[in-house]
Coordinates of C-alpha atoms and ligand atoms in Angstrom, one line a residue:
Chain S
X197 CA 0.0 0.0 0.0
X198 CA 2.7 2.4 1.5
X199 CA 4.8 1.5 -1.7
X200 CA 2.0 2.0 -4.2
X201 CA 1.6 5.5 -3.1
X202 CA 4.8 6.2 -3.6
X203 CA 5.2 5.0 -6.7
X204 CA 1.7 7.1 -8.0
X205 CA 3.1 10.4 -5.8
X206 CA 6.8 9.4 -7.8
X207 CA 5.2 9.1 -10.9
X208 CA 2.7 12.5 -11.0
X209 CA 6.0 14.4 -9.3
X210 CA 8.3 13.7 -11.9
X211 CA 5.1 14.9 -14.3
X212 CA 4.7 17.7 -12.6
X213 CA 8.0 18.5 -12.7
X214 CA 8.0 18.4 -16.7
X215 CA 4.8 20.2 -17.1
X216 CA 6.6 23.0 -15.0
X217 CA 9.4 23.0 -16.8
X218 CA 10.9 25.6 -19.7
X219 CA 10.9 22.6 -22.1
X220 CA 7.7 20.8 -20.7
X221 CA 5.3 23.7 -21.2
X222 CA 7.1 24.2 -25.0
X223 CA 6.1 20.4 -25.4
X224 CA 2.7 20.5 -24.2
X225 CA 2.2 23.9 -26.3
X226 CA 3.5 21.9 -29.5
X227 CA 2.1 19.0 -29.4
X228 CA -1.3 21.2 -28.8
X229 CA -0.7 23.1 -31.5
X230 CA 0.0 20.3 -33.8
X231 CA -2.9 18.6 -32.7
X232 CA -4.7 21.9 -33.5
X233 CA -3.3 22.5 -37.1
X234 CA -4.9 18.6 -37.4
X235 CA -8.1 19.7 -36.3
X236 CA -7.9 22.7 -39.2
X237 CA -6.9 20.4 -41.5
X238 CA -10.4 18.0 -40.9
X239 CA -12.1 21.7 -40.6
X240 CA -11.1 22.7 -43.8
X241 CA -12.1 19.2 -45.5
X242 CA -15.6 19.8 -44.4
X243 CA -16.1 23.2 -45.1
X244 CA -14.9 22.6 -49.2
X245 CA -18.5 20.7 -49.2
X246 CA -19.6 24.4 -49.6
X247 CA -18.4 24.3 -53.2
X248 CA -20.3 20.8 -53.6
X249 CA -23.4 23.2 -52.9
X250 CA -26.2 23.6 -50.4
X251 CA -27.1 19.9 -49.8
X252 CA -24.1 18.4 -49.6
X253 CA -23.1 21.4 -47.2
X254 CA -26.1 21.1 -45.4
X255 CA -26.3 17.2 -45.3
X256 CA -22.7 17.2 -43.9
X257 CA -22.9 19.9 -41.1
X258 CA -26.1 17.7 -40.1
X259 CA -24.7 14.5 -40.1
X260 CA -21.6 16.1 -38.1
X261 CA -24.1 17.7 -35.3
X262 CA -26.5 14.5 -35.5
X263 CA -22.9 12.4 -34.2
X264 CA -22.9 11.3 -30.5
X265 CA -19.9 11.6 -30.2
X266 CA -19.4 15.6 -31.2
X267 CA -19.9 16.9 -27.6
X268 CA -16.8 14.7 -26.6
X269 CA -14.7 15.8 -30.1
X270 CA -16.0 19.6 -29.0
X271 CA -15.0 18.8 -25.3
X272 CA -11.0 16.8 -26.5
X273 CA -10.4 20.4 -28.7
X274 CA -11.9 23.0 -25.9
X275 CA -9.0 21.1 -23.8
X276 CA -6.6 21.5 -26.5
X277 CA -7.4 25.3 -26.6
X278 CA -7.2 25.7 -23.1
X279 CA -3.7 23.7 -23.2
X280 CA -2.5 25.3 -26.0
X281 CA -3.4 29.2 -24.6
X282 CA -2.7 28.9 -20.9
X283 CA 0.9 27.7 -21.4
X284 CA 1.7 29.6 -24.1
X285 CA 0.8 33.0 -22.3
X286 CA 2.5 31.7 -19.0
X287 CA 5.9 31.0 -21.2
X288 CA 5.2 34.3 -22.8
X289 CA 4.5 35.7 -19.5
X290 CA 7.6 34.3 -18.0
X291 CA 9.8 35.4 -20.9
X292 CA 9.3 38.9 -21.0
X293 CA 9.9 38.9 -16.9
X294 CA 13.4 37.2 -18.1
X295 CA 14.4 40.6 -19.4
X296 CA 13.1 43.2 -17.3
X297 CA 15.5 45.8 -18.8
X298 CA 15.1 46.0 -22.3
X299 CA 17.6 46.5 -24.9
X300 CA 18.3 50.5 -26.3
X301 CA 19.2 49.0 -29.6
X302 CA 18.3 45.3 -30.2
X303 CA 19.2 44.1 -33.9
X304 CA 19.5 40.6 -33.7
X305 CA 21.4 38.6 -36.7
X306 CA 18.6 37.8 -38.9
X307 CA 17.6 34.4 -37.4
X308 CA 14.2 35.6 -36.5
X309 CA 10.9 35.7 -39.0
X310 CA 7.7 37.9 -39.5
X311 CA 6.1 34.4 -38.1
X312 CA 8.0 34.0 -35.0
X313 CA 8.6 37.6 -34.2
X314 CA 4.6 37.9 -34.4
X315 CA 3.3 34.5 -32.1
X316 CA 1.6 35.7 -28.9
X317 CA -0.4 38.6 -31.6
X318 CA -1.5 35.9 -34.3
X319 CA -2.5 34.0 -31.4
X320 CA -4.6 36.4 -29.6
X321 CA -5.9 37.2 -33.2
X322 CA -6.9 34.0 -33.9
X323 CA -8.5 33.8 -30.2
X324 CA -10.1 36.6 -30.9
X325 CA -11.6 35.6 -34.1
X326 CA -12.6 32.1 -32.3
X327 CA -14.7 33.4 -29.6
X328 CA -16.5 35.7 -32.9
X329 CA -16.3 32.7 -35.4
X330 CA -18.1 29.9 -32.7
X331 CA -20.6 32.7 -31.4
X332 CA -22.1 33.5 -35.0
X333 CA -21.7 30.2 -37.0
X334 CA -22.7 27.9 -33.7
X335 CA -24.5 30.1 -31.6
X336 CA -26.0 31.8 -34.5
X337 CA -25.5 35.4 -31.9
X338 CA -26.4 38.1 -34.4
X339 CA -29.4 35.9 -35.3
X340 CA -28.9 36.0 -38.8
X341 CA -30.6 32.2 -39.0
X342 CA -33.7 32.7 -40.8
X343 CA -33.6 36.3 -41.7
X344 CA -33.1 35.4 -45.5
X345 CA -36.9 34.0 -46.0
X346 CA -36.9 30.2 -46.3
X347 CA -33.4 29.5 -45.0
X348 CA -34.3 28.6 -41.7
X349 CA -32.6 25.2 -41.7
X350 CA -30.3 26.0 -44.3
X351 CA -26.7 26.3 -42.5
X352 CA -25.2 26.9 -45.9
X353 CA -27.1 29.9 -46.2
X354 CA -26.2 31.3 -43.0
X355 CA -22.1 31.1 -44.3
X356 CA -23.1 32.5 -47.4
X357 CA -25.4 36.0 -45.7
X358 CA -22.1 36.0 -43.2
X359 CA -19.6 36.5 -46.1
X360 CA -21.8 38.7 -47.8
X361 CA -20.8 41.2 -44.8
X362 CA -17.5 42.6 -46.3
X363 CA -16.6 43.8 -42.5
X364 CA -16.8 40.4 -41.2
X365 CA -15.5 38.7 -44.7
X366 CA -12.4 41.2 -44.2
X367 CA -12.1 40.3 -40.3
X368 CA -12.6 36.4 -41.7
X369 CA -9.6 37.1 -43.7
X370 CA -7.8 39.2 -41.2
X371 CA -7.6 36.4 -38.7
X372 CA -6.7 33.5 -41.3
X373 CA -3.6 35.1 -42.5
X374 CA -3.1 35.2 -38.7
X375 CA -3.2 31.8 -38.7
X376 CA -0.9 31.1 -41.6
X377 CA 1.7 33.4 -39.9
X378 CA 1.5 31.6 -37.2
X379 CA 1.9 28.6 -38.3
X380 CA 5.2 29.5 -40.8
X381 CA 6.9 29.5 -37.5
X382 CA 5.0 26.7 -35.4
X383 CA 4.8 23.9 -37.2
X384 CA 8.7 23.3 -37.8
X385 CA 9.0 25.0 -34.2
X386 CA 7.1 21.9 -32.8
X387 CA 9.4 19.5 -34.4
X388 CA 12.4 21.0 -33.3
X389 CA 10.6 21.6 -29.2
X390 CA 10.0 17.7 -29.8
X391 CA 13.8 17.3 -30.5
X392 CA 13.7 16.0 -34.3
X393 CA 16.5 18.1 -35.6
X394 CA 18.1 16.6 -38.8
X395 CA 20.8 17.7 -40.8
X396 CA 18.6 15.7 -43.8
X397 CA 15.1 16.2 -42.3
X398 CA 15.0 19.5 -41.1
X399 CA 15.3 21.7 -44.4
X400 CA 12.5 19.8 -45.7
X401 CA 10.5 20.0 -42.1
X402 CA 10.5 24.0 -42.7
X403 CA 9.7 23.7 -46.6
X404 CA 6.8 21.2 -45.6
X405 CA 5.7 23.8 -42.4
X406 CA 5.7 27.0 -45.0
X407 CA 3.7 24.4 -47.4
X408 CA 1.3 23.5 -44.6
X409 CA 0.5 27.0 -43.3
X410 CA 0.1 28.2 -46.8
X411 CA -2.2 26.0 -47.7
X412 CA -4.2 25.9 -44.9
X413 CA -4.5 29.8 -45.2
X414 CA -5.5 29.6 -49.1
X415 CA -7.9 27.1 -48.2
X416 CA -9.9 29.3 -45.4
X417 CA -9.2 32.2 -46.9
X418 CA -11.0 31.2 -51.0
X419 CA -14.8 30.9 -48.5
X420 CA -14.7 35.0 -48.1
X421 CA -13.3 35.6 -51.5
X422 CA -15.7 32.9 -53.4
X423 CA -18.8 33.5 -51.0
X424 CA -18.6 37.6 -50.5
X425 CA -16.7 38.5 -53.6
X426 CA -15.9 36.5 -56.8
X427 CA -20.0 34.3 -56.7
X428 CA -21.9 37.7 -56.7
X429 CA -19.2 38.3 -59.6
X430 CA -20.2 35.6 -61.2
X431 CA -23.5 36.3 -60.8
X432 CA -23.5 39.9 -62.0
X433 CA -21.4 39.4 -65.3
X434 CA -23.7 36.3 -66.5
X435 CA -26.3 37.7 -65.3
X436 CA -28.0 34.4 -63.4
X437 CA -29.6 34.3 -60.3
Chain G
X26 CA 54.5 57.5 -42.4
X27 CA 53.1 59.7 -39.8
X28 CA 50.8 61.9 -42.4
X29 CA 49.1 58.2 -43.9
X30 CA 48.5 56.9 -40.3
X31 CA 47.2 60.0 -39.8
X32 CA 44.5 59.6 -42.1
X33 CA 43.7 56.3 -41.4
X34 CA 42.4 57.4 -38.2
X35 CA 39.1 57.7 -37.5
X36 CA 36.9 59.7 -35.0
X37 CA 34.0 58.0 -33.3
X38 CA 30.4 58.8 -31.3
X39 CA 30.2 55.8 -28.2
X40 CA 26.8 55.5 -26.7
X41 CA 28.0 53.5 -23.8
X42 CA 25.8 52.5 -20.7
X43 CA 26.9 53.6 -17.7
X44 CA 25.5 52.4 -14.5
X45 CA 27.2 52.7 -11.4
X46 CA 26.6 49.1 -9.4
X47 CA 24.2 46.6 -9.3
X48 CA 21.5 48.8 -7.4
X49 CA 21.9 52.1 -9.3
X50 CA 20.0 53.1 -12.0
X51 CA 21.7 53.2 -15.3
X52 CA 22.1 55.5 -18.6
X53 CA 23.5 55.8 -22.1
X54 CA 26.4 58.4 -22.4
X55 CA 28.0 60.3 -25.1
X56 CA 31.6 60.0 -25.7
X57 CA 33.4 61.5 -28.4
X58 CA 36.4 59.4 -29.4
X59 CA 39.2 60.5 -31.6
X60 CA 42.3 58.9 -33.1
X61 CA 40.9 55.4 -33.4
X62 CA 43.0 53.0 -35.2
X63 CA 41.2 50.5 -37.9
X64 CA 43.5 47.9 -36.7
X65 CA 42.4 48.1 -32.9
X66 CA 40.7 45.6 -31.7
X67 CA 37.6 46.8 -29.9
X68 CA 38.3 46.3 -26.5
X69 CA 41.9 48.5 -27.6
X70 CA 39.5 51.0 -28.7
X71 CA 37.1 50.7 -25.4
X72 CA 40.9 51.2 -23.6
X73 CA 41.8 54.1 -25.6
X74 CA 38.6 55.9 -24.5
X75 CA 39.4 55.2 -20.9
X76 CA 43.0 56.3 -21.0
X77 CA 41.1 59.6 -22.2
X78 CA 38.4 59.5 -19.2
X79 CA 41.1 58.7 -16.5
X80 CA 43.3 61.6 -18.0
X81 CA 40.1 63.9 -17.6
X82 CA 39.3 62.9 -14.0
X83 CA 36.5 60.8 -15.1
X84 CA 35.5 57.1 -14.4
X85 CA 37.0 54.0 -16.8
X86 CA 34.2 52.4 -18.6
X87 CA 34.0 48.7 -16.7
X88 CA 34.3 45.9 -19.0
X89 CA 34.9 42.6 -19.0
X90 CA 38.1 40.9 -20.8
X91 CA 40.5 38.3 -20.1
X92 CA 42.3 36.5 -23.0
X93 CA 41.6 38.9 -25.6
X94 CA 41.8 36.0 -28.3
X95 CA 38.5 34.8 -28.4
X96 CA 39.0 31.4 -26.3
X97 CA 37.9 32.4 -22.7
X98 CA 34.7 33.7 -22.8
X99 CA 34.7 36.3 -20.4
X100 CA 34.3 39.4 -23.0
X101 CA 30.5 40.4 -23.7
X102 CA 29.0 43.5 -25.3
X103 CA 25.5 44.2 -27.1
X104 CA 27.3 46.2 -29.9
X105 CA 24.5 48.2 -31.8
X106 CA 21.9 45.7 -31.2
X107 CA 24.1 42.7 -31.5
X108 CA 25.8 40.2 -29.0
X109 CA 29.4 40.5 -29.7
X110 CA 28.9 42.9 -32.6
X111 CA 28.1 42.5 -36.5
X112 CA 30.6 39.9 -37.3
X113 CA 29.9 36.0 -37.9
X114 CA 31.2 33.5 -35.3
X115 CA 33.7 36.5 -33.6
X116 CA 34.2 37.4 -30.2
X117 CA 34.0 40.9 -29.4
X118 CA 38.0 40.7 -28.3
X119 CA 38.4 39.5 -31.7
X120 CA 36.2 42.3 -33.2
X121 CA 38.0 44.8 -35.3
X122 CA 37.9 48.5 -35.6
X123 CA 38.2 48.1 -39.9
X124 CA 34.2 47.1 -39.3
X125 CA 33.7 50.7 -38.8
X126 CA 34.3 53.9 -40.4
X127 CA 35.0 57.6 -39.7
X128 CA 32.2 59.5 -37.9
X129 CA 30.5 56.1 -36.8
X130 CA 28.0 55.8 -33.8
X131 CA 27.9 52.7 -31.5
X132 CA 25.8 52.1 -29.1
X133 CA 27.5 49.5 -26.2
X134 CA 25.0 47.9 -23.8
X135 CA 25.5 45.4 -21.1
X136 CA 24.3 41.3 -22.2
X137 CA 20.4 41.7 -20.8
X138 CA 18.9 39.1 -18.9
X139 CA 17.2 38.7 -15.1
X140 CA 20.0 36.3 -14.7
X141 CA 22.6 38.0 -15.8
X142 CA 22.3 41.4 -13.6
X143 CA 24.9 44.4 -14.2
X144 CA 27.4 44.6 -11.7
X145 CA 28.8 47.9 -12.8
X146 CA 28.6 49.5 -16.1
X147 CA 29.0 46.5 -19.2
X148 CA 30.0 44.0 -16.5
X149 CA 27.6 41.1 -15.7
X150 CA 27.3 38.8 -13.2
X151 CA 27.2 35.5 -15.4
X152 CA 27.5 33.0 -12.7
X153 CA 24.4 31.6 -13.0
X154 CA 26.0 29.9 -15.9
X155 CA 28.5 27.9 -13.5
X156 CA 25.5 27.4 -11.3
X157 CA 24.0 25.4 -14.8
X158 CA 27.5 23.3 -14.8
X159 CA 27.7 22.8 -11.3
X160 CA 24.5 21.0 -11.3
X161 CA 25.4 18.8 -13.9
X162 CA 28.1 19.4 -16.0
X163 CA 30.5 17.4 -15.1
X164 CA 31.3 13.4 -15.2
X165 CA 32.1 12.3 -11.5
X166 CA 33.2 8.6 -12.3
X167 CA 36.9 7.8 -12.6
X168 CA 37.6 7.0 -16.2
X169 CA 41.2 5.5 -15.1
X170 CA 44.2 6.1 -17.3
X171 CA 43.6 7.3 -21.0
X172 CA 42.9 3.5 -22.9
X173 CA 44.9 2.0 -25.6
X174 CA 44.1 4.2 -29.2
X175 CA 40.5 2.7 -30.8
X176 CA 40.3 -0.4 -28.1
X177 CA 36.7 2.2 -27.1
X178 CA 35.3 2.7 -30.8
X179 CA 33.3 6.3 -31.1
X180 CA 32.4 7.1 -35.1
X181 CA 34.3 10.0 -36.3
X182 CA 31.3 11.9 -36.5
X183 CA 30.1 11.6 -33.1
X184 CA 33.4 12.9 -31.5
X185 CA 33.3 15.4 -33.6
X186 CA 29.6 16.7 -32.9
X187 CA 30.4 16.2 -29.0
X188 CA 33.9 18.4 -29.7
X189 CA 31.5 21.0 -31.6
X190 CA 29.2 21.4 -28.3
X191 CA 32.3 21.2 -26.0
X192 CA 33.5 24.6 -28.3
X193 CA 31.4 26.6 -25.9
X194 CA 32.9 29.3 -24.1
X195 CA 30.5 30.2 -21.6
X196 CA 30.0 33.5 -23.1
X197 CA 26.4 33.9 -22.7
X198 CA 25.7 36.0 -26.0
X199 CA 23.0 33.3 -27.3
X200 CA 20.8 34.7 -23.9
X201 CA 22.1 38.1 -24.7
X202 CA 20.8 37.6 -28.9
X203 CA 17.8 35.4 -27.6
X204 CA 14.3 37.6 -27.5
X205 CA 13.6 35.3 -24.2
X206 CA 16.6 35.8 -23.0
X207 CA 16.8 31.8 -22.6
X208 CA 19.7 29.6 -22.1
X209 CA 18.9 26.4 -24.4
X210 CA 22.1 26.8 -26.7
X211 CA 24.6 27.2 -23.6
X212 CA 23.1 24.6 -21.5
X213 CA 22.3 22.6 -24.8
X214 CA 25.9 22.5 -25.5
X215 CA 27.1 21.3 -22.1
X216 CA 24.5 18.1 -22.1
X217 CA 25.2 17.3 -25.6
X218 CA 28.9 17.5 -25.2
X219 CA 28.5 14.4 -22.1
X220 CA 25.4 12.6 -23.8
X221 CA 27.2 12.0 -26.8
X222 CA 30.3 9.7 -25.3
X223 CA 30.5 6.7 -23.4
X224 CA 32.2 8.7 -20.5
X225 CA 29.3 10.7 -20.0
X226 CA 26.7 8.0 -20.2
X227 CA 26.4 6.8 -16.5
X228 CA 25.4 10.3 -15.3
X229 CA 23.4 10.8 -18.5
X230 CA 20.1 10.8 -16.8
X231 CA 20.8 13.1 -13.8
X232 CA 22.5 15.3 -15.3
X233 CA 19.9 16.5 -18.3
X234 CA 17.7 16.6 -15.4
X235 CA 19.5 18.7 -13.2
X236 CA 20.6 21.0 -15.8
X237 CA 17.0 21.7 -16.8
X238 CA 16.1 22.5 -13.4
X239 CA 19.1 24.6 -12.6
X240 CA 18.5 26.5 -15.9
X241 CA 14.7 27.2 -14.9
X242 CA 15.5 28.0 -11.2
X243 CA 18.0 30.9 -12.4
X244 CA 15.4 32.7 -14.0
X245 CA 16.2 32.0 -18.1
X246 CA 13.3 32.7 -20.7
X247 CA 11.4 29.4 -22.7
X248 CA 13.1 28.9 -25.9
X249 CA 10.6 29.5 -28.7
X250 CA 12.6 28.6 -31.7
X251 CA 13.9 32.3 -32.7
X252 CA 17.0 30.8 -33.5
X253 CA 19.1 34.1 -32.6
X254 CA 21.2 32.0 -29.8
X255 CA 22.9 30.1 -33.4
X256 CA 23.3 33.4 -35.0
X257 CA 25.2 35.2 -32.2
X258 CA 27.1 32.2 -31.1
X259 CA 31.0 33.7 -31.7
X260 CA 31.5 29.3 -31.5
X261 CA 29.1 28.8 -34.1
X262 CA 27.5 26.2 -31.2
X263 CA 24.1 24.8 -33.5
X264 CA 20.7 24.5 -32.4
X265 CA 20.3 21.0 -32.9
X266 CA 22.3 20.8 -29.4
X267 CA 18.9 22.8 -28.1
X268 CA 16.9 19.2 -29.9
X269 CA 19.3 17.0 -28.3
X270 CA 18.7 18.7 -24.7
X271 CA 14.9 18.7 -25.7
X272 CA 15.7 14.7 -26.5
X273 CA 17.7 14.2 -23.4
X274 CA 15.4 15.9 -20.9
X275 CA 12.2 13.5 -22.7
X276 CA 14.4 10.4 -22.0
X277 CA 15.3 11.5 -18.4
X278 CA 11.9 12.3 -17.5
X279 CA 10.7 8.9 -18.8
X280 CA 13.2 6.5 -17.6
X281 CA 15.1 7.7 -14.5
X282 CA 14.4 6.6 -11.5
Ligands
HEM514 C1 -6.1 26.8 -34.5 C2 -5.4 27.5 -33.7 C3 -3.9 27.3 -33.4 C4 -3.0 26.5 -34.0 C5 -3.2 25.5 -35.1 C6 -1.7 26.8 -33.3 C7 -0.5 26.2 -33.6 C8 0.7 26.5 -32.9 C9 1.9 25.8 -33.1 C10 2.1 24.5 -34.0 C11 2.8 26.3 -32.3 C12 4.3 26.0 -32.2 C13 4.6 25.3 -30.9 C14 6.1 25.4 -30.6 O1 6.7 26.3 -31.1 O2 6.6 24.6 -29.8 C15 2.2 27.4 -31.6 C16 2.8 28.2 -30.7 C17 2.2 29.3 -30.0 N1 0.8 29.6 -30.1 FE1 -0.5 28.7 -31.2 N2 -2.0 27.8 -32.4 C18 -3.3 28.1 -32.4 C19 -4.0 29.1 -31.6 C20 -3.3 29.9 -30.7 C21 -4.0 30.8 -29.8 C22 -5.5 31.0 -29.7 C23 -3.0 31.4 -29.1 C24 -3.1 32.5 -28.0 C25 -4.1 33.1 -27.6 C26 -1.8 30.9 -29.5 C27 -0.6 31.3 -29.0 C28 0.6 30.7 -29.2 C29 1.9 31.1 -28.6 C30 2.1 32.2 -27.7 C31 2.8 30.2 -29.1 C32 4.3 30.1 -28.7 C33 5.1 31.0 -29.4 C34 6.4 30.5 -29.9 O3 6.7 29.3 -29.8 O4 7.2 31.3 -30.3 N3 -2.0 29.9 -30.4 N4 0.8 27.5 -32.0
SF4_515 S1 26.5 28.5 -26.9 FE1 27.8 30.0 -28.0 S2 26.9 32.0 -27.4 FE2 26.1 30.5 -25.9 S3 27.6 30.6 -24.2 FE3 28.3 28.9 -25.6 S4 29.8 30.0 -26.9 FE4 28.6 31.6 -25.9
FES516 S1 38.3 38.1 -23.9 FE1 38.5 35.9 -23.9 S2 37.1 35.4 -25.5 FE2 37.1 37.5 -25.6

């Protein structure tokens, strides 16, 4: 008995002890982060049924909320937010106290890149534009559900009358090169806070991180331009409706 | 002789900071300094400007200094925004005044970091960093008498990537260049060196563990992957001794007792 517990109290000390750590809290904030950048990924694949059209849109955003097990998915990425944020602004928060006299001149040696100079603001950006993304397009706050008559159900219509906004297509677009900034630096960031650094792998690791984060941001980024700009476009020059 | 010399010489503005000790509040001065020679080095130009202040009454500019070529670690300086000034893989004893021309400004700060506090004007107290080595950095078992040539068989490339890390000086210009003011390379260096020869494996374990925690408990900054440490480093020290500490600290954590 007296042995078990201190093997358990061993066990969560020496896990303590990591998650306190410098590196620890970089490790938990990577592998959050890369489990994040999966979750856009999946994000991304579902929303390009809005090209498919209104059905397929629809059908899929209703077989996705119909799923049992979307309140634990929902629950699994809340707790990687939460992970991901709270570390991150305590390393941030311990950092700047590690140089509580700044530097008159501070020039640096060109290591550093508009991605990794610009972390904790694309991150607060893109928090910013969470809380505003999951309050219109879940909790439908604005109420824009069923103001276009005949739409009620249609959750494909409520993207489109969104876009149509250009302040909140702009914002949309504001936020999402946010998140490609962010990840030019994180992605190959969390591989080398995980320790894989390779005189073969690592050039490729960066190439594949810039590829990543630029596609990710060109795929978000063509819903605003398609849905507020280029459709109506379209639509104007052939003269269809 | 006298007339080209003469026109080799160049005049220079000096924004040094000036702070008396550790508990006094600090500034950036002026000095005008004339008759500097392009083959100086640029602690021989910081000592020309004192010989001036001591001949005007006024207070020598504190530095630190000790070998002078590039091998002990012990100079510093933030020149114009970088740790040991604009060159690649120099010390700023090995800096020299050619890099500069007539009618120049540099600015000359202190290395900046909680754990690296001013102890009078561009001195700092970098002992924190022998706290780091103390906790760790060492091997403690007797390896006996040196053994007979290639009866212990270490590839070629190993020896030299532990010989690489073991090129640290101490210096303390990768937390100086680092925007966290974080001490990855340094302390990445000194596990790397041990981790990567048989002599260092029975301490292996202990050590990236006590390192880490020595490193955190002196008050260095998270390292977020800016990648200025590699860039300053007058040893050229590379960051993939910051993955191998991440690597050793993983396996520590995991498998120690
Ligand atoms: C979908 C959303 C997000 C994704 C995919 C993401 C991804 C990442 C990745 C991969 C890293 C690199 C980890 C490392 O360097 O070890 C990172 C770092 C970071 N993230 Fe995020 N992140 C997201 C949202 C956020 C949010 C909402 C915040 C803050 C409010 C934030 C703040 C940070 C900070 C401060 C860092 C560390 C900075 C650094 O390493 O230089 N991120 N993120
Ligand atoms: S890693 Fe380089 S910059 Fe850092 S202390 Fe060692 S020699 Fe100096
Ligand atoms: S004074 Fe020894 S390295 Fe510069």
């Amino acid at each position: 008995m007296e042995a078990n517990e201190n093997c358990a109290s061993k066990c969560c000390g020496r896990l303590f002890e990591f998650l306190d750590s410098s590196i620890g809290k970089k490790f938990m904030v990577a592998a959050a982060g890369l489990l994040l950048v999966g979750f856009l990924v999946t994000h991304l694949a579902g929303n390009l049924f809005l090209y498919v059209g209104d059905g397929a849109f629809n059908h899929y955003a209703e077989a996705l909320e119909h799923n049992p097990l979307l309140p634990l998915a929902e629950g699994g990425l809340i707790f990687l937010f939460l992970v991901h944020i709270l570390l991150s602004a305590r390393a941030t928060y311990l950092n700047r106290k590690a140089r509580p006299v700044a530097y008159e001149s501070y020039k640096g040696k060109g290591a550093r890149t508009p991605g990794s100079r610009t972390m904790a603001l694309t991150g607060s950006l893109i928090l910013l534009f969470i809380i505003i993304h999951v309050a219109t397009f879940k909790f439908d706050v604005g109420g824009l559900k069923g103001q276009t008559p005949g739409t009620e159900e249609s959750l494909y219509a409520h993207v489109i009358t969104w876009f149509s906004n250009p302040l909140y297509a702009a914002f949309y677009i504001l936020a999402v090169g946010g998140v490609g900034l962010h990840l030019s630096h994180g992605v190959q960031s969390a591989m080398q806070t995980f320790g894989v650094n390779h005189p073969r792998y690592t050039p490729l690791i960066r190439k594949a991180g810039l590829a990543l984060a630029g596609l990710i941001f060109l795929g978000f980024v063509s819903f605003p331009v398609y849905f507020g700009f280029l459709q109506k476009c379209l639509s104007c020059s052939t003269g269809a409706h | 002789m006298e007339q080209i010399m003469d026109n080799k010489l160049m005049n220079l503005t000096l924004k040094i900071w000036r702070q008396k000790d550790a508990a006094a509040e600090g500034e950036l001065k002026s000095y005008a300094l004339t008759g500097v020679s392009p083959d100086m080095s640029f602690l021989e130009m910081l000592d020309v400007l004192n010989e001036q202040l001591v001949a005007k009454g006024d207070d020598a500019v504190a530095f630190d200094h000790d070998c002078r070529e590039g091998i002990c670690g012990m100079c510093s300086l933030m020149i114009d925004g970088q740790a040991h000034g604009p060159e690649k893989a120099v010390t700023t004893c090995q800096l020299h005044m050619r890099q500069y021309k007539d009618g120049d400004t540099i600015t000359i700060e202190p290395f900046r970091a909680k754990a690296f506090p001013v102890v009078r004007d561009l001195c700092v107290d970098r002992s924190a960093f022998d706290r780091i080595q103390q906790a760790g950095g060492f091997c403690s078992v007797n390896t006996g008498n040196a053994v007979d040539a290639n009866s212990m068989l270490i590839s070629h490339d190993t020896a030299e990537k532990s010989m690489d890390a073991a090129a640290c000086i101490g210096c303390g210009a990768c937390v100086a260049a680092c925007p966290n003011a974080s001490a990855m390379l340094f302390v990445g260096a000194k596990v790397s060196q041990y981790a990567l020869l048989p002599q260092g494996q029975p301490e292996r374990e202990k050590r990236a563990l006590a390192m880490r925690a020595a490193m955190d408990a002196e008050g260095f900054g998270h390292c977020t992957n800016e990648y200025e440490c590699e860039a300053a480093c007058p040893k050229e020290i590379k960051i993939s001794n910051i993955a191998r500490l991440n690597r050793e600290y993983f396996r520590a954590t995991l498998i120690s007792e």
